[in-house]
Short mmCIF file of C-alpha atoms and ligand atoms in Angstrom, two decimals:
data_model
loop_
_atom_site.label_atom_id
_atom_site.label_comp_id
_atom_site.label_asym_id
_atom_site.label_seq_id
_atom_site.Cartn_x
_atom_site.Cartn_y
_atom_site.Cartn_z
CA UNK A 1 120.87 96.73 166.93
CA UNK A 2 119.42 95.81 170.36
CA UNK A 3 121.36 92.56 170.60
CA UNK A 4 124.60 94.24 169.67
CA UNK A 5 125.35 94.03 173.31
CA UNK A 6 125.96 90.73 175.12
CA UNK A 7 125.68 87.45 173.24
CA UNK A 8 124.73 89.13 169.93
CA UNK A 9 128.19 90.60 169.51
CA UNK A 10 129.90 87.30 168.62
CA UNK A 11 127.06 86.62 166.17
CA UNK A 12 127.66 89.93 164.36
CA UNK A 13 131.39 89.24 164.13
CA UNK A 14 130.68 85.74 162.88
CA UNK A 15 128.39 87.07 160.13
CA UNK A 16 130.95 89.54 158.94
CA UNK A 17 133.63 86.78 158.93
CA UNK A 18 131.34 84.47 156.95
CA UNK A 19 130.60 87.16 154.36
CA UNK A 20 134.30 87.90 153.85
CA UNK A 21 135.01 84.16 153.59
CA UNK A 22 132.27 83.86 150.94
CA UNK A 23 133.67 86.83 149.00
CA UNK A 24 137.16 85.33 149.18
CA UNK A 25 135.98 81.89 148.03
CA UNK A 26 134.00 83.29 145.10
CA UNK A 27 136.81 85.58 143.93
CA UNK A 28 138.93 82.82 142.36
CA UNK A 29 136.04 80.95 140.71
CA UNK A 30 135.82 80.95 136.89
CA UNK A 31 133.21 78.30 136.05
CA UNK A 32 129.58 77.67 136.92
CA UNK A 33 130.47 74.22 138.24
CA UNK A 34 133.02 75.64 140.70
CA UNK A 35 130.60 78.37 141.71
CA UNK A 36 127.95 75.74 142.50
CA UNK A 37 130.41 73.93 144.74
CA UNK A 38 131.24 77.10 146.68
CA UNK A 39 127.54 77.99 146.93
CA UNK A 40 126.80 74.55 148.43
CA UNK A 41 129.47 75.17 151.07
CA UNK A 42 127.89 78.45 152.13
CA UNK A 43 124.21 78.26 151.24
CA UNK A 44 123.61 74.50 150.93
CA UNK A 45 121.59 72.33 153.36
CA UNK A 46 124.71 71.56 155.40
CA UNK A 47 126.36 74.86 154.66
CA UNK A 48 127.82 77.60 156.84
CA UNK A 49 124.64 79.69 156.82
CA UNK A 50 122.55 76.76 157.98
CA UNK A 51 124.89 76.28 160.95
CA UNK A 52 124.55 79.97 161.73
CA UNK A 53 120.76 79.69 161.71
CA UNK A 54 120.86 76.74 164.06
CA UNK A 55 123.06 78.70 166.47
CA UNK A 56 120.24 81.25 166.94
CA UNK A 57 118.54 78.68 169.16
CA UNK A 58 121.46 78.96 171.60
CA UNK A 59 120.85 82.68 172.14
CA UNK A 60 118.69 84.09 174.91
CA UNK A 61 115.06 84.33 173.77
CA UNK A 62 115.13 88.14 173.63
CA UNK A 63 118.06 88.19 171.25
CA UNK A 64 116.66 85.70 168.81
CA UNK A 65 114.48 87.97 166.62
CA UNK A 66 117.34 90.40 166.03
CA UNK A 67 119.72 87.52 165.39
CA UNK A 68 117.21 86.02 162.90
CA UNK A 69 117.05 89.36 161.07
CA UNK A 70 120.85 89.61 160.97
CA UNK A 71 121.19 86.07 159.58
CA UNK A 72 118.53 86.76 156.91
CA UNK A 73 120.35 89.93 155.88
CA UNK A 74 123.54 87.87 155.66
CA UNK A 75 121.75 85.32 153.48
CA UNK A 76 120.51 88.03 151.08
CA UNK A 77 123.94 89.56 150.86
CA UNK A 78 125.51 86.19 150.20
CA UNK A 79 122.96 85.42 147.48
CA UNK A 80 123.86 88.72 145.88
CA UNK A 81 127.57 87.78 145.92
CA UNK A 82 126.79 84.51 144.10
CA UNK A 83 124.38 86.13 141.63
CA UNK A 84 126.97 88.72 140.65
CA UNK A 85 129.58 86.06 140.06
CA UNK A 86 127.12 83.91 138.10
CA UNK A 87 126.36 86.83 135.76
CA UNK A 88 130.04 87.55 135.35
CA UNK A 89 130.83 83.95 134.33
CA UNK A 90 127.78 83.92 132.03
CA UNK A 91 128.96 87.06 130.25
CA UNK A 92 132.27 85.40 129.43
CA UNK A 93 130.69 82.10 128.34
CA UNK A 94 131.57 81.16 124.74
CA UNK A 95 127.94 80.65 123.83
CA UNK A 96 127.14 84.22 124.89
CA UNK A 97 130.23 85.57 123.20
CA UNK A 98 129.07 83.98 119.95
CA UNK A 99 125.95 86.11 120.09
CA UNK A 100 123.77 83.29 121.39
CA UNK A 101 124.23 81.17 118.26
CA UNK A 102 124.93 78.16 120.47
CA UNK A 103 121.85 77.04 122.36
CA UNK A 104 123.05 75.86 125.79
CA UNK A 105 119.54 74.72 126.70
CA UNK A 106 119.60 71.91 124.12
CA UNK A 107 119.43 68.49 125.72
CA UNK A 108 122.64 66.50 125.81
CA UNK A 109 121.13 63.94 123.47
CA UNK A 110 120.54 66.63 120.86
CA UNK A 111 123.94 68.17 121.21
CA UNK A 112 125.67 64.80 120.91
CA UNK A 113 124.04 63.96 117.59
CA UNK A 114 125.53 65.91 114.72
CA UNK A 115 123.57 66.06 111.51
CA UNK A 116 124.99 66.31 108.06
CA UNK A 117 123.24 67.48 104.91
CA UNK A 118 122.70 64.26 102.91
CA UNK A 119 124.39 65.73 99.83
CA UNK A 120 127.42 66.74 101.87
CA UNK A 121 127.44 63.29 103.45
CA UNK A 122 127.36 61.54 100.07
CA UNK A 123 130.02 63.86 98.63
CA UNK A 124 132.32 63.15 101.58
CA UNK A 125 131.69 59.42 101.33
CA UNK A 126 132.42 59.39 97.58
CA UNK A 127 135.67 61.28 98.10
CA UNK A 128 136.64 58.99 100.96
CA UNK A 129 136.18 55.93 98.72
CA UNK A 130 138.16 57.33 95.81
CA UNK A 131 140.92 58.60 98.05
CA UNK A 132 141.53 54.95 99.05
CA UNK A 133 142.48 54.45 95.40
CA UNK A 134 144.84 57.43 95.39
CA UNK A 135 142.50 60.00 93.79
CA UNK A 136 142.95 63.56 94.99
CA UNK A 137 140.26 66.22 95.13
CA UNK A 138 140.46 69.16 92.76
CA UNK A 139 138.10 72.05 92.27
CA UNK A 140 137.02 74.02 89.24
CA UNK A 141 135.00 77.19 88.62
CA UNK A 142 131.20 77.17 88.30
CA UNK A 143 131.34 80.04 85.80
CA UNK A 144 133.00 78.67 82.71
CA UNK A 145 133.53 79.44 79.06
CA UNK A 146 132.16 77.45 76.14
CA UNK A 147 135.62 76.23 75.29
CA UNK A 148 136.17 74.47 78.63
CA UNK A 149 132.64 73.14 78.85
CA UNK A 150 132.11 72.05 75.25
CA UNK A 151 134.84 72.63 72.62
CA UNK A 152 137.75 71.14 74.53
CA UNK A 153 135.51 68.17 75.33
CA UNK A 154 134.87 67.53 71.65
CA UNK A 155 131.25 68.68 71.79
CA UNK A 156 130.22 69.97 68.34
CA UNK A 157 128.62 73.38 67.88
CA UNK A 158 125.37 71.66 66.89
CA UNK A 159 125.11 69.59 70.08
CA UNK A 160 121.74 70.22 71.82
CA UNK A 161 123.35 70.83 75.21
CA UNK A 162 124.95 74.01 73.75
CA UNK A 163 121.57 75.52 72.97
CA UNK A 164 120.71 78.55 75.06
CA UNK A 165 117.41 76.91 75.92
CA UNK A 166 119.46 74.29 77.81
CA UNK A 167 122.39 76.24 79.17
CA UNK A 168 122.66 79.43 81.23
CA UNK A 169 124.81 81.91 79.29
CA UNK A 170 125.90 85.33 80.52
CA UNK A 171 126.08 88.41 78.35
CA UNK A 172 129.77 88.88 79.08
CA UNK A 173 132.72 87.37 77.26
CA UNK A 174 136.22 86.55 78.43
CA UNK A 175 139.55 86.11 76.79
CA UNK A 176 140.98 82.69 77.65
CA UNK A 177 144.49 83.23 76.35
CA UNK A 178 145.80 80.81 73.79
CA UNK A 179 143.75 77.72 74.67
CA UNK A 180 140.73 78.68 72.57
CA UNK A 181 140.74 79.47 68.87
CA UNK A 182 138.27 82.31 69.46
CA UNK A 183 139.49 85.68 70.67
CA UNK A 184 136.94 85.84 73.41
CA UNK A 185 134.63 83.33 74.98
CA UNK A 186 130.99 83.43 75.97
CA UNK A 187 130.61 82.96 79.73
CA UNK A 188 128.20 80.37 81.07
CA UNK A 189 127.36 78.30 84.12
CA UNK A 190 129.03 74.92 83.67
CA UNK A 191 126.64 72.14 82.69
CA UNK A 192 128.89 69.36 83.99
CA UNK A 193 132.03 68.86 86.05
CA UNK A 194 133.84 67.33 83.04
CA UNK A 195 135.29 70.84 82.60
CA UNK A 196 137.69 69.99 85.41
CA UNK A 197 139.25 67.21 83.27
CA UNK A 198 140.35 69.88 80.83
CA UNK A 199 141.54 72.34 83.45
CA UNK A 200 143.55 69.63 85.20
CA UNK A 201 145.22 68.34 82.04
CA UNK A 202 146.15 71.85 80.97
CA UNK A 203 147.72 72.42 84.36
CA UNK A 204 149.62 69.22 85.00
CA UNK A 205 151.35 66.36 83.24
CA UNK A 206 150.39 62.69 83.69
CA UNK A 207 150.06 60.63 85.80
CA UNK A 208 146.72 62.08 86.87
CA UNK A 209 144.20 60.63 89.28
CA UNK A 210 141.71 63.28 90.33
CA UNK A 211 138.17 63.60 91.59
CA UNK A 212 136.21 66.82 91.28
CA UNK A 213 132.87 67.48 92.92
CA UNK A 214 130.69 70.50 92.59
CA UNK A 215 127.59 72.30 91.36
CA UNK A 216 126.39 72.20 87.78
CA UNK A 217 123.55 74.09 86.12
CA UNK A 218 121.06 73.28 83.38
CA UNK A 219 117.87 74.99 82.23
CA UNK A 220 115.68 72.13 83.44
CA UNK A 221 112.19 72.73 84.82
CA UNK A 222 112.03 71.70 88.47
CA UNK A 223 110.20 68.46 89.18
CA UNK A 224 110.72 65.40 91.35
CA UNK A 225 113.78 64.27 89.39
CA UNK A 226 115.11 67.50 87.83
CA UNK A 227 116.60 70.65 89.24
CA UNK A 228 118.35 73.51 87.39
CA UNK A 229 121.14 73.22 89.93
CA UNK A 230 122.56 69.91 91.09
CA UNK A 231 125.90 68.31 91.99
CA UNK A 232 128.19 66.04 90.06
CA UNK A 233 131.35 64.16 90.70
CA UNK A 234 133.91 63.70 87.95
CA UNK A 235 136.86 61.33 87.98
CA UNK A 236 139.86 61.32 85.64
CA UNK A 237 142.82 58.95 85.40
CA UNK A 238 145.59 59.44 82.86
CA UNK A 239 148.79 57.44 82.66
CA UNK A 240 150.58 55.02 80.36
CA UNK A 241 148.62 51.89 79.47
CA UNK A 242 145.37 52.70 81.28
CA UNK A 243 142.67 50.31 80.01
CA UNK A 244 138.92 49.70 80.18
CA UNK A 245 139.75 47.00 82.77
CA UNK A 246 141.16 49.69 85.05
CA UNK A 247 137.99 51.71 84.56
CA UNK A 248 135.76 48.71 85.29
CA UNK A 249 137.69 47.67 88.41
CA UNK A 250 137.69 51.26 89.74
CA UNK A 251 133.91 51.47 89.38
CA UNK A 252 133.49 47.94 90.82
CA UNK A 253 135.39 49.06 93.91
CA UNK A 254 133.47 52.33 94.19
CA UNK A 255 129.98 50.83 94.03
CA UNK A 256 130.90 47.93 96.33
CA UNK A 257 132.19 50.37 98.96
CA UNK A 258 129.26 52.72 98.53
CA UNK A 259 126.63 50.03 98.98
CA UNK A 260 128.47 48.16 101.71
CA UNK A 261 129.76 45.09 99.88
CA UNK A 262 127.33 43.16 97.78
CA UNK A 263 127.29 44.85 94.40
CA UNK A 264 127.61 44.16 90.68
CA UNK A 265 128.08 46.67 87.90
CA UNK A 266 127.53 46.50 84.16
CA UNK A 267 128.71 48.85 81.43
CA UNK A 268 126.50 49.50 78.41
CA UNK A 269 127.97 51.14 75.30
CA UNK A 270 126.84 54.73 75.05
CA UNK A 271 127.89 58.00 73.48
CA UNK A 272 129.56 60.97 75.15
CA UNK A 273 131.58 63.24 72.82
CA UNK A 274 134.67 63.32 75.04
CA UNK A 275 135.20 59.57 75.53
CA UNK A 276 135.68 56.67 73.17
CA UNK A 277 134.44 54.11 73.83
CA UNK A 278 131.80 55.53 76.16
CA UNK A 279 129.51 53.64 78.56
CA UNK A 280 126.54 54.03 80.86
CA UNK A 281 127.10 52.27 84.17
CA UNK A 282 124.36 50.35 85.97
CA UNK A 283 124.77 48.78 89.36
CA UNK A 284 122.80 46.15 91.26
CA UNK A 285 122.98 45.67 95.02
CA UNK A 286 121.18 43.65 97.66
CA UNK A 287 121.50 46.57 100.10
CA UNK A 288 119.20 49.12 98.48
CA UNK A 289 115.86 48.68 100.21
CA UNK A 290 113.03 48.45 97.72
CA UNK A 291 115.46 48.94 94.83
CA UNK A 292 117.50 45.90 95.90
CA UNK A 293 118.64 43.58 93.11
CA UNK A 294 117.41 45.86 90.32
CA UNK A 295 119.77 47.26 87.70
CA UNK A 296 120.03 51.00 88.29
CA UNK A 297 121.65 53.49 85.94
CA UNK A 298 124.13 55.55 87.92
CA UNK A 299 127.07 56.95 85.92
CA UNK A 300 128.59 57.79 82.57
CA UNK A 301 132.16 56.86 81.75
CA UNK A 302 134.65 55.97 79.04
CA UNK A 303 138.19 56.14 77.74
CA UNK A 304 139.36 59.74 77.19
CA UNK A 305 139.03 60.59 73.48
CA UNK A 306 142.31 61.26 71.62
CA UNK A 307 141.01 64.67 70.49
CA UNK A 308 140.49 65.71 74.13
CA UNK A 309 144.09 64.77 74.90
CA UNK A 310 145.12 66.82 71.87
CA UNK A 311 143.09 69.85 73.00
CA UNK A 312 144.87 69.71 76.34
CA UNK A 313 148.35 69.42 74.88
CA UNK A 314 148.86 65.72 75.60
CA UNK A 315 150.28 63.21 73.14
CA UNK A 316 147.39 60.78 72.63
CA UNK A 317 149.81 58.13 71.35
CA UNK A 318 151.81 58.17 74.56
CA UNK A 319 149.09 58.19 77.24
CA UNK A 320 145.66 56.76 77.82
CA UNK A 321 143.04 57.40 80.44
CA UNK A 322 139.48 57.05 81.61
CA UNK A 323 136.87 59.44 82.97
CA UNK A 324 133.57 59.02 84.73
CA UNK A 325 130.77 61.22 85.96
CA UNK A 326 128.19 60.58 88.69
CA UNK A 327 125.28 62.69 89.96
CA UNK A 328 125.44 63.26 93.72
CA UNK A 329 121.68 63.84 94.13
CA UNK A 330 121.01 60.68 92.15
CA UNK A 331 123.28 58.63 94.43
CA UNK A 332 121.70 60.16 97.53
CA UNK A 333 118.19 59.41 96.22
CA UNK A 334 119.12 55.79 95.53
CA UNK A 335 120.96 55.21 98.78
CA UNK A 336 118.32 56.79 101.02
CA UNK A 337 115.20 55.93 99.07
CA UNK A 338 114.37 59.63 98.53
CA UNK A 339 111.96 60.06 95.62
CA UNK A 340 111.93 63.85 95.24
CA UNK A 341 115.11 65.82 94.49
CA UNK A 342 113.48 69.03 95.76
CA UNK A 343 113.71 67.77 99.33
CA UNK A 344 117.48 68.29 99.25
CA UNK A 345 117.10 72.01 98.60
CA UNK A 346 114.17 73.01 100.80
CA UNK A 347 116.11 73.12 104.07
CA UNK A 348 113.26 71.50 105.98
CA UNK A 349 114.92 70.30 109.16
CA UNK A 350 112.32 67.51 109.58
CA UNK A 351 113.84 65.96 106.45
CA UNK A 352 117.46 66.92 107.08
CA UNK A 353 117.56 65.69 110.67
CA UNK A 354 117.13 62.14 109.46
CA UNK A 355 120.75 62.04 108.34
CA UNK A 356 123.09 61.80 111.31
CA UNK A 357 126.80 62.12 110.58
CA UNK A 358 127.38 58.53 111.70
CA UNK A 359 125.35 57.34 108.70
CA UNK A 360 128.06 58.28 106.23
N1 DAH B 401 129.52 64.88 81.79
C1 DAH B 401 128.50 63.86 81.60
C2 DAH B 401 127.13 64.47 81.96
O1 DAH B 401 127.07 65.47 82.58
C3 DAH B 401 128.76 62.67 82.51
C4 DAH B 401 129.95 61.89 82.03
C5 DAH B 401 129.77 60.92 81.10
C6 DAH B 401 131.20 62.18 82.55
C7 DAH B 401 130.84 60.18 80.63
C8 DAH B 401 132.30 61.45 82.10
C9 DAH B 401 132.10 60.44 81.12
O2 DAH B 401 133.52 61.67 82.51
O3 DAH B 401 133.18 59.74 80.71
O4 DAH B 401 126.15 63.92 81.60
#
């Protein structure tokens, strides 16, 4: 280098010192934010390199071009040091480690808002309300046998819901031990979550206060209000001296909480084979948009039938209880003013993104 002699020598030493300082400073950095701070110190507008460039003006005219070249080479080398470190940090970033499933380019506003599938939101909300009353969540299988789905629940062989035009049966059969009178049972997809009443009573002694939510299946043609697969929520309370008043006040509480306060319910006598008496439940709320203040059918319920207690090994003279069943899609449609059940299953994010977590 021509200017290696004379005044250029200190410049060359300075450059090599600056590069080692940059390498040293970058070595301990582990985050992009810290790397940016170090970069500003060396390459920023008031950084070390800028000072070095300014000092070229102090050199004799003849040395300046060589000094300029040396400073530019220093700049390139320094940029390379930072680029290498940037790539290293990037390669260890969680979002990269997860195979790019996290999109770090999303705006903060997007990332801050978490969306929840409306059915999940409603299920969580329902469970939250009933857990305030001491209900605990239990699960049951989606593949069931006829005994759990129908016989134990007092549903006669001739009941239309048992028809194989209404229910999905499998070819296989299963032995269910000593609970069924048959040696083996036809397998099927459960048509309601009331099966979990039976499974719970067979498993535990009273007092019982459970809520079970899950998928149920029926051979329904798909249209705006029917789907062969939907979700239900089933409640069961068994104890000594449980009355219809307990049932009514439980449902009063549930619908009031669900609709945010203002709500009335009414119970109309109805028939379900596993309860006696049985009721349909309607509710009326001022908080339901265009459905406000109209009676809306929303649940089935009743006092557990003595024969169901008997089938589950309980003494019907010693205990009493109530049960209720609610459709999750139906609740979601009423609460959000959705008029087509298919929207819940199409996974169209334009629909789903309208339900932020905070809503539930
Ligand atoms: N299992 C009934 C259905 O799917 C709903 C139901 C009605 C559940 C009355 C209950 C009840 O527990 O008591 O249509």
